[in-house]
Every structure is written in C-alpha cells, then in structure tokens.
XYZ file of C-alpha atoms in Angstrom:
697
model
C -22.750 18.268 26.547
C -21.727 15.509 28.928
C -19.514 15.987 31.771
C -15.509 15.237 30.376
C -14.963 13.476 33.232
C -17.577 10.805 32.909
C -16.262 10.585 29.526
C -12.818 9.850 30.770
C -13.970 7.818 32.803
C -16.115 5.608 30.486
C -13.138 5.462 28.108
C -10.379 4.061 31.153
C -12.982 1.909 32.254
C -13.737 0.312 28.231
C -9.487 0.299 27.725
C -9.150 -1.731 31.144
C -12.425 -4.139 30.430
C -11.742 -7.739 30.549
C -8.331 -7.203 31.896
C -7.325 -8.202 35.166
C -3.561 -8.266 35.179
C -1.256 -5.176 34.441
C -1.677 -1.836 34.797
C -2.104 1.353 32.638
C 0.266 4.272 32.294
C -0.830 8.091 31.760
C 0.762 10.121 30.055
C 1.123 13.828 28.541
C 4.210 14.720 26.569
C 5.492 18.220 25.587
C 3.870 19.737 29.058
C 4.604 23.500 29.777
C 5.407 23.760 33.224
C 3.470 27.491 34.624
C 5.413 30.566 34.549
C 8.247 28.372 32.385
C 9.274 27.830 28.726
C 10.674 24.530 29.660
C 8.855 21.170 28.871
C 8.486 17.497 29.871
C 6.600 14.544 30.087
C 4.262 14.022 32.412
C 3.526 10.606 33.436
C 1.960 8.319 35.931
C 1.040 4.590 36.021
C -2.669 3.316 38.039
C -4.034 0.197 38.836
C -7.297 -1.244 37.771
C -9.171 -0.375 41.110
C -7.277 3.441 41.401
C -9.270 4.595 37.813
C -10.614 7.468 40.462
C -7.568 8.634 40.798
C -6.290 8.129 37.269
C -9.782 10.070 36.464
C -8.553 13.239 38.895
C -5.500 13.108 37.336
C -6.433 13.816 33.762
C -8.795 16.081 34.795
C -6.711 18.038 36.448
C -3.780 18.118 33.632
C -6.557 19.101 31.060
C -7.883 21.949 32.689
C -4.881 23.448 33.847
C -4.212 23.393 29.565
C -0.494 22.603 30.149
C -0.848 19.515 28.171
C -1.387 19.710 24.113
C -2.374 16.081 24.539
C -3.580 13.372 27.061
C -3.050 9.737 26.457
C -2.717 6.154 28.050
C -1.773 2.908 26.975
C -4.197 0.647 24.695
C -2.551 -2.416 26.194
C -1.470 -3.874 29.936
C 1.948 -2.644 31.135
C 3.931 -4.753 33.777
C 3.167 -4.053 36.965
C 6.774 -3.716 38.109
C 6.318 -0.206 36.390
C 3.885 0.921 39.187
C 7.083 2.142 41.294
C 7.751 4.656 38.831
C 4.462 6.699 39.950
C 2.037 4.661 41.859
C -1.129 5.766 40.718
C 0.106 9.774 40.923
C 0.881 11.797 37.475
C 4.484 13.401 37.656
C 6.169 16.076 35.658
C 9.576 15.726 34.059
C 9.322 11.424 33.660
C 12.203 10.159 32.551
C 11.356 6.602 31.513
C 8.021 5.950 29.611
C 6.744 2.282 28.887
C 8.132 0.539 26.085
C 7.086 -2.641 23.790
C 9.187 -4.661 26.377
C 6.828 -4.020 29.248
C 2.923 -4.691 27.406
C 2.132 -8.316 29.271
C -0.350 -8.668 25.811
C -2.260 -6.728 23.020
C -5.962 -6.298 24.238
C -6.691 -3.712 21.671
C -6.187 -2.448 17.717
C -6.284 0.980 16.717
C -7.177 2.209 13.717
C -5.991 6.046 13.172
C -7.737 7.847 10.555
C -6.278 11.491 9.804
C -6.974 14.326 7.227
C -3.888 15.211 5.686
C -2.819 18.840 6.644
C 0.584 20.625 7.876
C 2.019 18.958 10.956
C 1.541 21.072 14.192
C -1.636 22.547 13.468
C -5.809 21.568 13.902
C -8.174 19.859 11.319
C -10.654 22.243 10.002
C -14.311 21.040 10.147
C -13.986 19.973 6.573
C -11.262 17.710 7.152
C -12.609 16.522 9.756
C -15.746 15.439 8.264
C -13.884 13.761 5.229
C -12.002 11.823 7.874
C -15.458 11.163 9.332
C -16.371 9.657 6.386
C -13.413 7.650 5.163
C -13.193 5.706 8.891
C -16.882 4.359 8.510
C -15.849 3.334 4.954
C -13.046 1.555 6.583
C -15.644 0.188 9.388
C -18.334 -0.891 7.051
C -15.794 -2.961 4.639
C -14.074 -4.561 7.826
C -17.787 -5.373 8.923
C -18.734 -6.476 5.717
C -16.150 -9.293 6.073
C -17.042 -10.655 9.024
C -15.254 -7.946 11.939
C -17.361 -6.989 14.619
C -18.441 -3.300 14.548
C -15.699 -1.006 16.217
C -15.551 1.593 19.186
C -15.517 5.066 17.561
C -14.563 7.994 18.731
C -13.141 11.764 17.298
C -9.671 12.484 18.667
C -9.830 16.178 18.139
C -8.414 16.277 15.041
C -9.177 12.394 13.334
C -11.219 9.469 14.358
C -10.196 6.392 15.952
C -11.910 3.083 15.437
C -11.122 0.471 17.979
C -11.022 -3.430 17.887
C -10.467 -5.622 21.082
C -7.909 -8.388 20.210
C -6.540 -11.101 22.125
C -2.836 -11.208 20.707
C 0.438 -11.866 22.405
C 2.374 -8.452 22.301
C 5.119 -9.881 19.900
C 2.087 -10.918 17.728
C 4.405 -11.300 14.735
C 4.209 -8.198 12.965
C 0.372 -9.485 12.445
C -1.209 -5.669 13.763
C 1.675 -4.228 11.630
C 0.484 -6.028 8.187
C -3.454 -5.416 9.222
C -2.548 -1.577 9.108
C -0.343 -1.618 5.959
C -3.167 -3.428 4.275
C -5.922 -0.940 5.275
C -3.415 1.863 4.420
C -2.581 0.658 1.234
C -6.615 0.655 0.522
C -7.903 3.374 2.686
C -5.299 6.325 2.213
C -5.084 9.030 -0.350
C -3.603 12.639 -0.651
C -6.809 13.413 1.719
C -7.348 10.932 4.476
C -4.514 8.933 5.614
C -4.443 5.705 7.923
C -1.621 5.843 10.073
C 0.878 2.628 9.614
C 2.609 3.587 12.086
C 0.739 2.932 15.454
C 0.921 -1.131 15.608
C 3.574 -1.260 18.447
C 2.185 -2.935 21.661
C 3.196 -0.019 23.620
C 1.359 2.863 21.531
C -0.679 5.175 23.470
C -3.730 6.444 22.405
C -5.646 10.206 23.168
C -7.867 9.329 26.345
C -11.382 10.517 25.129
C -12.941 13.252 26.428
C -10.066 15.616 26.931
C -8.874 18.734 24.628
C -6.363 18.037 21.769
C -4.294 21.119 21.070
C -2.476 21.038 18.888
C -0.831 24.235 17.751
C -2.840 27.815 18.151
C -6.420 28.164 18.682
C -7.668 29.358 15.517
C -11.024 29.700 15.782
C -13.087 32.150 14.353
C -10.002 34.216 13.843
C -10.914 36.608 10.970
C -8.718 36.182 7.424
C -7.461 33.055 8.746
C -8.897 29.167 8.458
C -11.186 27.960 11.087
C -8.743 24.991 12.666
C -10.015 25.062 16.466
C -8.739 22.594 19.422
C -11.420 20.270 20.112
C -12.407 17.734 22.988
C -12.324 14.392 21.745
C -15.650 12.316 22.201
C -17.177 9.514 21.426
C -19.644 8.614 18.234
C -20.122 5.466 18.947
C -19.787 2.795 22.178
C -20.842 -1.422 22.068
C -22.898 -1.674 24.564
C -22.709 -5.033 26.925
C -19.837 -7.346 25.893
C -17.377 -6.694 23.547
C -17.117 -9.074 20.623
C -13.022 -9.858 20.152
C -11.510 -9.834 16.578
C -10.341 -13.143 15.692
C -7.330 -13.943 14.360
C -8.268 -15.246 11.607
C -10.458 -12.312 9.994
C -7.116 -9.952 11.140
C -5.306 -12.229 8.770
C -7.444 -12.260 5.916
C -7.119 -8.703 5.647
C -3.645 -8.283 6.199
C -3.302 -10.540 3.603
C -1.532 -13.822 5.182
C -2.858 -17.287 5.727
C -2.615 -19.481 9.366
C 0.555 -20.807 7.998
C 2.666 -18.043 7.313
C 4.133 -15.727 9.596
C 2.097 -12.260 9.194
C 5.780 -10.136 8.643
C 6.186 -12.631 5.164
C 6.406 -10.124 2.603
C 4.411 -12.401 0.557
C 5.824 -12.639 -3.435
C 3.290 -11.050 -6.652
C 1.964 -13.873 -8.426
C 4.309 -15.169 -11.092
C 7.488 -14.088 -9.108
C 9.331 -17.268 -8.958
C 7.885 -18.805 -6.019
C 6.750 -18.920 -2.393
C 10.155 -17.383 -1.136
C 8.917 -16.631 2.584
C 11.120 -15.207 4.849
C 10.698 -13.570 8.536
C 11.711 -9.763 7.195
C 12.052 -8.541 10.841
C 15.608 -8.101 12.133
C 15.289 -10.929 14.551
C 13.798 -13.443 11.711
C 16.362 -12.585 9.784
C 19.229 -12.969 12.202
C 17.808 -15.885 13.065
C 17.758 -17.154 9.701
C 21.757 -16.260 9.478
C 22.780 -17.365 12.561
C 21.045 -21.019 11.572
C 23.187 -20.577 8.491
C 26.601 -20.373 10.383
C 26.324 -16.551 10.151
C 28.047 -14.865 13.155
C 26.072 -11.452 13.489
C 28.559 -9.469 16.177
C 25.893 -6.839 16.552
C 22.914 -4.365 15.539
C 22.849 -0.782 14.650
C 19.401 1.303 14.134
C 20.020 3.894 10.548
C 17.116 5.894 10.175
C 14.401 3.732 9.136
C 16.638 0.332 8.741
C 18.305 -2.368 11.237
C 21.796 -3.156 10.257
C 23.022 -6.489 11.347
C 26.231 -6.689 11.344
C 28.759 -9.425 10.704
C 32.167 -10.299 11.520
C 32.864 -11.477 7.783
C 31.158 -12.254 4.534
C 29.246 -15.279 3.730
C 29.676 -14.911 -0.171
C 33.458 -14.312 0.278
C 34.832 -15.508 4.008
C 38.500 -14.314 3.024
C 36.633 -10.579 3.519
C 36.639 -10.035 6.900
C 34.751 -6.986 8.925
C 37.337 -4.146 9.927
C 35.085 -2.691 12.236
C 31.682 -0.776 11.876
C 28.854 -1.401 9.667
C 31.679 -2.545 6.692
C 29.796 -5.881 6.456
C 25.650 -5.836 7.153
C 22.586 -7.008 6.185
C 19.879 -4.155 6.305
C 16.393 -4.589 7.545
C 13.776 -1.527 6.568
C 11.050 -1.321 8.994
C 8.961 -2.250 6.001
C 10.369 -5.881 5.152
C 12.880 -5.105 2.324
C 16.421 -6.355 2.640
C 19.906 -5.517 1.120
C 23.227 -6.742 1.956
C 26.072 -4.702 2.264
C 30.008 -5.187 1.678
C 32.009 -1.868 1.583
C 35.232 -3.784 0.791
C 36.266 -4.050 -2.960
C 35.646 -6.998 -3.472
C 32.474 -7.187 -2.109
C 30.706 -4.187 -3.640
C 28.840 -5.551 -6.275
C 27.275 -8.693 -3.731
C 23.549 -8.422 -3.340
C 21.203 -9.982 -1.152
C 20.325 -12.764 -3.637
C 23.839 -13.620 -3.843
C 24.192 -13.924 -0.130
C 20.876 -16.223 -0.326
C 22.668 -18.400 -3.239
C 25.810 -18.122 -0.739
C 23.691 -19.918 2.055
C 20.910 -21.832 0.525
C 22.166 -23.590 -2.850
C 19.495 -23.776 -5.589
C 17.802 -20.696 -4.401
C 15.987 -19.060 -7.000
C 14.708 -15.464 -6.001
C 11.411 -13.834 -6.613
C 10.110 -10.488 -6.412
C 9.484 -10.771 -2.653
C 10.366 -7.739 -1.542
C 7.356 -6.462 -4.039
C 3.876 -7.118 -2.488
C 0.477 -6.526 -4.281
C -1.604 -4.772 -1.350
C -5.436 -5.943 -0.497
C -7.319 -3.982 -2.681
C -4.994 -2.482 -4.528
C -1.614 -3.131 -6.653
C 2.053 -2.957 -6.616
C 3.070 0.293 -6.775
C 5.065 0.343 -10.294
C 6.628 4.374 -9.570
C 9.025 2.578 -6.927
C 8.641 -1.239 -7.897
C 12.450 -1.009 -9.534
C 13.329 0.771 -6.216
C 11.851 -1.916 -4.314
C 13.729 -4.839 -6.499
C 16.793 -3.051 -5.987
C 18.335 -5.715 -3.816
C 15.780 -8.134 -5.089
C 16.504 -8.727 -9.722
C 14.429 -11.314 -9.740
C 15.275 -14.801 -11.340
C 17.713 -14.926 -14.433
C 15.809 -15.434 -17.497
C 15.313 -19.186 -18.803
C 17.208 -20.430 -21.882
C 14.334 -22.121 -24.399
C 16.610 -25.717 -23.675
C 15.967 -24.986 -20.160
C 12.227 -23.913 -20.561
C 11.708 -27.492 -22.729
C 13.679 -29.689 -20.031
C 11.364 -27.923 -17.180
C 8.259 -27.883 -19.282
C 8.146 -30.834 -21.204
C 4.330 -30.890 -21.477
C 1.428 -29.033 -20.510
C -1.020 -28.950 -17.456
C -2.898 -31.822 -17.053
C -6.649 -31.615 -18.525
C -9.315 -30.878 -16.581
C -11.921 -30.379 -19.110
C -10.673 -31.511 -22.705
C -10.938 -28.754 -25.236
C -11.036 -25.844 -22.018
C -9.647 -26.241 -18.918
C -6.332 -27.028 -17.483
C -4.912 -27.624 -14.169
C -4.208 -24.231 -12.406
C -6.418 -22.320 -15.110
C -8.876 -19.887 -14.659
C -12.103 -19.148 -16.767
C -15.019 -17.011 -16.869
C -18.084 -17.739 -17.947
C -20.496 -14.792 -18.785
C -23.863 -14.275 -19.997
C -26.698 -11.869 -19.645
C -28.641 -11.581 -16.337
C -30.830 -14.149 -15.800
C -30.171 -16.344 -18.362
C -29.096 -19.621 -16.865
C -25.310 -19.509 -16.592
C -25.539 -20.793 -12.407
C -27.411 -24.046 -13.910
C -25.068 -24.363 -16.783
C -22.346 -24.390 -13.877
C -24.297 -26.870 -11.968
C -24.032 -29.104 -15.387
C -20.490 -28.361 -15.227
C -19.819 -29.260 -11.310
C -21.767 -32.609 -11.972
C -19.720 -33.529 -14.868
C -16.539 -33.189 -13.216
C -17.824 -34.557 -9.788
C -18.432 -38.210 -11.559
C -15.761 -37.912 -14.428
C -18.622 -37.513 -17.027
C -18.430 -35.442 -20.490
C -19.948 -32.166 -20.004
C -21.324 -30.908 -23.456
C -19.646 -33.357 -25.319
C -16.061 -32.678 -23.747
C -14.396 -35.247 -21.278
C -14.115 -34.326 -17.889
C -11.623 -35.695 -15.426
C -12.997 -36.993 -12.090
C -12.645 -35.113 -9.056
C -14.318 -33.169 -5.486
C -15.745 -29.637 -6.750
C -16.626 -26.720 -4.245
C -18.778 -23.861 -5.016
C -19.279 -20.615 -3.466
C -22.187 -19.468 -4.067
C -23.106 -15.692 -2.683
C -26.562 -15.491 -4.801
C -28.743 -18.030 -3.336
C -29.523 -19.649 -0.181
C -29.092 -23.024 1.044
C -32.397 -23.920 0.452
C -32.591 -23.027 -3.473
C -28.809 -24.842 -3.625
C -30.258 -27.977 -1.634
C -33.120 -27.571 -4.182
C -31.551 -27.180 -7.254
C -28.518 -29.555 -7.769
C -30.623 -32.882 -7.608
C -33.096 -31.428 -10.225
C -29.652 -30.977 -12.443
C -28.761 -34.515 -11.477
C -32.099 -35.790 -12.235
C -32.047 -34.657 -15.408
C -28.497 -35.716 -16.233
C -29.014 -39.663 -14.471
C -26.818 -38.988 -11.751
C -28.158 -40.581 -8.583
C -26.900 -38.713 -5.529
C -25.218 -40.750 -3.921
C -22.859 -40.576 -6.765
C -22.012 -36.735 -5.546
C -23.442 -36.350 -2.526
C -19.933 -36.429 -0.694
C -17.920 -34.675 -4.114
C -19.706 -31.951 -4.466
C -19.431 -29.094 -1.892
C -21.315 -25.799 -1.647
C -20.251 -22.778 0.419
C -23.540 -20.499 0.749
C -22.156 -17.066 1.833
C -25.161 -15.090 0.973
C -25.428 -12.701 3.914
C -22.099 -13.085 5.146
C -20.484 -11.952 1.815
C -16.263 -12.401 1.826
C -13.890 -10.356 -0.892
C -11.314 -12.268 -2.839
C -8.854 -10.972 0.034
C -10.436 -12.160 2.790
C -10.624 -15.968 1.677
C -6.616 -16.739 1.502
C -7.382 -18.396 5.298
C -10.421 -20.195 3.731
C -8.517 -21.547 1.213
C -5.797 -22.397 2.982
C -7.612 -25.161 5.408
C -7.638 -27.082 2.132
C -4.438 -29.782 0.971
C -3.289 -28.962 -2.556
C -4.926 -31.192 -5.408
C -8.234 -31.874 -3.439
C -10.644 -30.106 -5.755
C -10.496 -29.964 -9.203
C -12.541 -27.249 -9.752
C -13.384 -24.212 -7.693
C -16.473 -21.864 -8.077
C -17.153 -18.312 -7.485
C -21.054 -17.423 -8.388
C -20.885 -14.370 -8.736
C -17.746 -13.154 -9.299
C -18.558 -9.372 -8.883
C -19.846 -10.268 -5.343
C -16.436 -11.169 -4.440
C -14.827 -7.660 -5.491
C -13.648 -5.842 -2.739
C -15.436 -2.981 -1.294
C -15.371 0.460 -3.298
C -13.260 -1.401 -6.069
C -13.879 -0.241 -10.041
C -14.249 -3.342 -11.959
C -13.476 -0.868 -14.906
C -9.899 -0.350 -13.728
C -7.871 -2.761 -15.412
C -4.815 -3.098 -12.720
C -7.437 -3.558 -9.862
C -8.741 -6.443 -11.807
C -5.547 -7.747 -12.727
C -4.133 -8.037 -9.029
C -7.770 -9.785 -8.471
C -6.761 -12.435 -11.019
C -3.399 -12.487 -9.665
C -4.432 -13.459 -6.506
C -6.496 -15.795 -7.697
C -3.317 -17.285 -9.859
C -1.567 -17.876 -7.005
C -4.902 -19.692 -5.151
C -5.239 -21.611 -7.863
C -1.503 -22.703 -8.052
C -1.640 -23.460 -4.509
C -4.538 -25.671 -4.431
C -3.532 -27.548 -7.619
C -6.730 -26.921 -9.370
C -9.698 -24.581 -12.124
C -11.205 -21.696 -10.634
C -14.750 -21.140 -12.754
C -15.703 -17.321 -12.113
C -19.458 -16.544 -13.084
C -19.210 -13.037 -14.274
C -21.783 -10.965 -15.926
C -22.329 -9.214 -19.355
C -21.108 -5.283 -20.616
C -24.018 -3.186 -21.233
C -25.742 -2.621 -24.178
C -25.725 -5.435 -27.784
C -23.643 -8.477 -27.164
C -24.577 -9.818 -30.895
C -21.727 -7.164 -32.412
C -19.313 -7.179 -29.805
C -15.995 -9.357 -29.880
C -16.073 -12.202 -27.770
C -13.209 -11.015 -25.065
C -15.642 -7.650 -24.900
C -18.770 -9.376 -23.725
C -17.624 -9.102 -20.055
C -18.266 -6.244 -18.301
C -15.387 -4.362 -16.904
C -11.947 -3.863 -17.731
C -10.179 -5.527 -20.422
C -8.272 -7.463 -17.664
C -11.461 -9.602 -16.956
C -10.927 -11.194 -20.502
C -7.462 -11.293 -20.981
C -5.917 -12.303 -17.692
C -8.086 -15.286 -17.791
C -7.133 -18.430 -19.870
C -10.637 -19.663 -20.773
C -13.162 -16.696 -21.864
C -16.608 -18.394 -22.025
C -19.529 -16.428 -23.574
C -23.640 -17.606 -24.096
C -25.174 -14.760 -25.957
C -28.766 -14.947 -27.219
C -29.476 -16.864 -30.549
C -32.318 -14.837 -32.781
C -34.185 -18.503 -31.397
C -36.373 -18.891 -28.657
C -34.397 -20.822 -25.413
C -31.833 -20.780 -27.716
C -28.029 -19.763 -26.764
C -24.545 -19.444 -28.781
C -21.524 -20.410 -26.480
C -18.631 -19.349 -27.732
C -14.677 -19.703 -25.792
C -11.451 -18.013 -26.496
C -8.906 -20.128 -24.796
C -5.202 -19.858 -23.981
C -3.674 -23.671 -24.028
C -5.793 -24.858 -26.653
C -6.770 -25.093 -30.344
C -9.504 -22.524 -31.138
C -13.174 -23.693 -30.782
C -15.888 -23.386 -32.799
C -19.048 -21.688 -31.672
C -22.310 -24.166 -30.565
C -25.502 -23.065 -30.117
C -26.922 -24.298 -26.823
C -30.976 -25.515 -25.907
C -32.546 -24.317 -22.660
C -34.483 -27.952 -21.912
C -35.470 -27.312 -18.189
C -33.214 -27.772 -15.843
C -30.509 -28.060 -18.435
C -28.592 -26.735 -21.536
C -28.830 -29.431 -24.279
C -26.553 -28.699 -27.732
C -28.174 -28.462 -30.595
C -25.804 -28.304 -33.807
C -28.658 -28.156 -36.905
C -29.019 -24.266 -35.575
C -26.809 -21.703 -37.119
C -24.408 -20.406 -34.480
C -23.924 -16.772 -36.427
C -27.426 -16.236 -35.936
C -27.665 -14.143 -33.039
C -30.015 -12.114 -31.804
C -29.735 -8.362 -32.704
C -30.571 -6.840 -29.348
C -32.087 -3.479 -30.381
C -33.810 -0.418 -29.194
C -32.203 2.732 -27.794
C -34.430 2.421 -24.473
C -35.069 -1.053 -22.775
C -38.518 -1.139 -21.651
C -38.507 -5.140 -21.174
C -36.915 -7.899 -19.229
C -35.135 -11.027 -19.812
C -39.381 -12.017 -19.379
C -40.413 -10.181 -22.181
C -42.542 -8.022 -19.769
C -42.631 -4.422 -19.193
C -40.445 -2.629 -17.145
C -41.484 -1.486 -13.744
C -41.413 2.021 -12.698
C -39.688 3.059 -9.566
C -39.304 5.969 -7.604
C -36.263 6.209 -5.428
C -38.464 5.414 -2.330
C -39.527 2.348 -4.364
C -35.941 1.311 -5.986
C -34.202 1.694 -2.540
C -36.896 -0.452 -1.116
C -36.211 -3.283 -3.950
C -32.583 -3.079 -4.675
C -30.783 -1.981 -1.804
C -30.828 -3.295 1.640
C -28.421 -3.953 4.681
C -26.777 -6.356 3.074
C -23.589 -4.567 1.561
C -23.839 -4.318 -2.832
C -21.685 -3.097 -5.508
C -22.995 -0.986 -8.259
C -22.210 -3.721 -10.653
C -24.243 -6.299 -8.765
C -27.197 -3.463 -8.767
C -26.895 -2.612 -11.982
C -27.383 -5.930 -12.895
C -30.152 -7.146 -10.459
C -32.152 -3.861 -12.311
C -30.934 -4.402 -16.309
C -32.439 -8.109 -15.024
C -35.706 -6.194 -14.763
C -35.670 -4.237 -17.849
C -34.233 -0.528 -16.061
C -31.994 1.051 -18.442
C -28.613 1.857 -17.210
C -29.218 5.491 -17.231
C -32.827 5.402 -15.156
C -30.707 3.461 -12.583
C -27.648 5.839 -11.868
C -30.452 8.480 -12.023
C -32.178 6.735 -9.219
C -29.057 5.683 -7.304
C-alpha cells in the first residue's frame, strides 16, 4: 500500500497546482484532546513553499487518531490569515476561513455519498453503489464536453474534482451546477451533496483516515461499517484542463447572459421573469426601486430583508423587528411578509406589481431541472408566494392574439412550433429533411406546400461532415437549386463524436439572434436525449419538449425533430402511436408527421396530425434517389402489412446477421456514448429482433 504521507503530499500539491497566490488552511474539526473529553478544532495556515510542514502536521494528526477527519480548503485563502497560525497546526482554533477570505475559485467539488444514518461509516456495499453513481456522473459530464475529473474515495463516499477558474463570488453558478446534478443523479440510495458550493469549502485530505462513528469492523452480529483511509481512484497526469464556463452554465441550465442564481421560469409560465434571487440581488432590486432596507436577519434557511415601510401601502411602517420583510430562501424562493392587520394578505407578487406597474407574474419559483421535471408533489408549496398569472378572459385573449402565428410551411408548421418526422430506420427521412431544409432556405415549395424563405440550421449527430457536404449538393442538384443560392443560407453542425444533449444546447442556441433561423433540425432526436433518460417516461419527455418550446420561443423559429418509430407493425397503428417512446412525444409537438411503408416497393405514405391547421389527407411519396416525389395515383390506405412474429430480414431484404455477444459489442458499442434507443434502432435496421438485442445487451 502507498505510504499515506506520499498520498497526502500528492493531494496538497494537486490542490496548490497553478496557484501562486493565496495560502491554504488545514482543519480538523471536533478533535478530542488526549486525556480529556473536550473537543475543539485544530487549524493551521500554510504557504505553498511549506507543503512539507503541512504534510508533517497532517500525518501527525492522522496518526494520533484524535481527529475524526482532516480537511483542507479547496480554494486559495487570503494571505493575511497566515498570522493566525504560521505554517503550523494549533488546537482550540477560534477563527477559520470564511467565504469572504477566498481569493478565487480554483476547484469544483462534486461530493457523492451513500444515503445512511448520520454519524456512521458506510458499508462496502453502500460504497460500491456510490462509486457506480460517481462514475455515471463523470461519464455524463465527459459526454457533454467536460474534461475528465480527479476521482477520490473520501472514506465513505466519492469526490469528483474539476479545475475551474471563477471569481469567489460566481453569481451562484457552482451552486446551480450542483443543484442540477443532484436533481439528476440523487435518489433514496445515493445523494449528490448540494451544500458544497461555497468558496470556503473544505475537502477531505486524501490519504487520511475517515473516522465516522465507531469502527464496526467485523463485529459479530453488526453490519460492517469500518473506518477507512481515503485514496485516489483516478489522478490526471500532466496539465489539468479547466472546465470552461460555457460547460458549467450548460449543466446549470443557464445561458451566458443569465446569472446562474436566477430562477428560470418553466415553459408556459408567463414569460421570462428573471430576478437575481439571492439576498444581495433582491436587496439591490429593492433599493433600485426606492425601498429602504434597514437590515438583514437569518432565520433557518432564509435571509430576511427588513423594510422600514410597506412598499404596497406606504402608510404601514415598521414597528421594529421583522414585521415587514422580504424573505429569500437559500434555494431562491421569495416571499413577502407583512404582519400588520392591513398587510397580512399581501404577497410577493403584490409587491412586484406595486414596484413594477404592468408586471404579470409567471411561475418563476418552479424550475424544471436538467434531466428531470418540476416536482408536482411540492409544486403548490413552491408557488405559495408565486401564484401564477391571472386567467385571461376570452375578450382579452382575442385582443392579445387576433391572428395565428405566421406560417413557415403552409398547412404544416408555424413560427415557434415543433414537428416530429418519424419513419422506420434507414427509410430515407434524413434525405426528406434535407429537401425540406433546401425548400425553406430558398422559399420554394416542399412537396407542393409553400414555404417562407429563411436561414436553416441542421444539427446532425449521425453523419460525418464529409457525408453532409456530399449529400446536400446531390439533393440540391435534383431540385435544380444552384449551390450559390443556399451556400450562405443553410448551416450544418455535425456533432457525431461530440454529442450534446438538449439541456447542454442552451448556451449554444443562446448565441443566435431571435429570428435568424426559420427552422432548426435535430437529426436524430434520440441522440439528443440526456444520459439515463427513459424515452418511455411521459414526464421526462414532456420536460424535454418544454425546453424545446422555450428555445423555439426565444429564437422565433421552428424545430424539426427526426425521430424513430415504435416497434412492431406500423400499418395498424394510430398516427400518433407510430413514434417510439411515451405518448408525450406525439402530443407535445404541434405537428406529428409520419412515413409508413406502402405495399408498393419504394413508396411510403406521408400522414400528419397538425395542431394549428385543418386536417391533412395522407399522401403517397415515391423514392427517386435522392429525393421523395409525390405520387397521387396510388392508394394511401394500401399500407404494407409488416409481419412475421420474428424479424429475419433487414430493410434491404437481406438475411439478418447472427451475432455473438462479442461480435455485437464490436459492431454496435463503442467509446462513443449511445442510448438504448439508438442501439435498438441500428440493430433493428440490420434485421435483429428486439428480444435478441436485449438478450445480447
């Protein structure tokens, strides 16, 4: 086993790497002095050139077993604090590092622990589950562009350490990142700690013992909960890459113009009601509107901003204490409190209306987290101080919306709407969408439907750039479109090998001016699903479509999603049941367009369910490489009866290959992350049955 002192040194040198300013604090809370029951905090401050002294002090504390745990500050500390204990560790320390003493954020800590009773060590089984979850978090972040983390076993859980370069006051960005990860990866078994976001956060010194509770190692009749020595699981060799701020914001689900501590409204919540929901932010907002804040007071997990008089009824003045106050929860929820008889019914929204005439509230305190949804079980609790907009009368609705949104594809799609295009694997839907993109880019009809001209963006995570550059000109040539007409109106982003999920695309879309694109194509949609997403879960899929709706509203464009069919014979299914996954995938979109195989070779039937247009009749299309052409002399009800209980042929009529598990792995699994839906679609295209694929998986 590696010498603990060497591991301690390696960890301290890592924490101090690329950081010449500041010092570090070593801290051991709750130390028990020899021969006494008195407990105190041991603390000391060290310069970077005195790492040897820090290592010696830590090893001595660890050897004496008087400290349950030994920690160090993650981020550089103000050098003036060195005078508290110069390059030494002293007992009974009265002052330790606070957030205002941190110079800059250099590290982001993701702390992942098994859920268990307080004050006890983890079992080996609990620790194993935590490791699995830690790896899932790391793999997810790596898949969306983050560098690989340093991974350490802390004794009872796991740490993921990422290098960052942020100010000490980061506007709540780190807090938002941890909250998003906790929403996505925490459950009743393992939890991602939301609380480790503050700049003065201390972290376990890797190489030291974790002594939580008694050491129940091999005690007969009791579950094994041993004390453990923390250790590295994975250490990066060479220069450590800093996580770009863009990637942090992507996980936090905020764009480059939105402060991370703003609570973003859910889709349909009445518009963007953005407010810096921190005590400092709310105080600044109040003062900017002429409200006198006479002081602050902490009450549990809230900060109370004490007011001199009621902004809604200025005749009500404070008689002292917290009788008139704005309350800011640590998680960003806001409330207004007026204990006087005339003000007891006033709410936060009444305050907003008084200070901002014309203000119409949205559900700004209910936020859909990345990879999840609004928790409806406590939604009304969250909205206690945010009751939502007043319902509009029909007269008001007609005044506000005298006409429908502007059409983009006549009879099919309007500005701000989303459309699914669905067919079986390898049926030519990507070629069809290229044709659609060229029609919009040039203002030409698409399958006899008029299109409004505008720029088009295709986000393709299936094709290489070389394939797109070769395929699009072929479709243009078949339609008689010169490349000069589309060269600067059609844009392509090939994401194969650098996949991004829906939530990670927020900062990417944020760079575009509203109205720049008429249509944005996501090909294929299932590759944009976040890791561990279940496409059969209605709530999850509805959340994803809600995010797309918010993107579409902001960008003033349409989204076209290339999706895949459900399994089995499509000819007998209702139109809205053809797409794979939960029913939300058809009902959350404005247009659901499907292609089903006709009984005649190389012909499909195009059918659509539309929301803001009259119903459409189904139509036959014939494949004339590289485009689909309407053929109105065929019967659109003559759908191919896809049959057989066991699928033995692929889309080309060839016999399905037989795979061993090793061969299947080599063919369908690679270092690039893939969802199960993606694997199933690729395998089905080769003729494999679902049962066979699941067995091989």
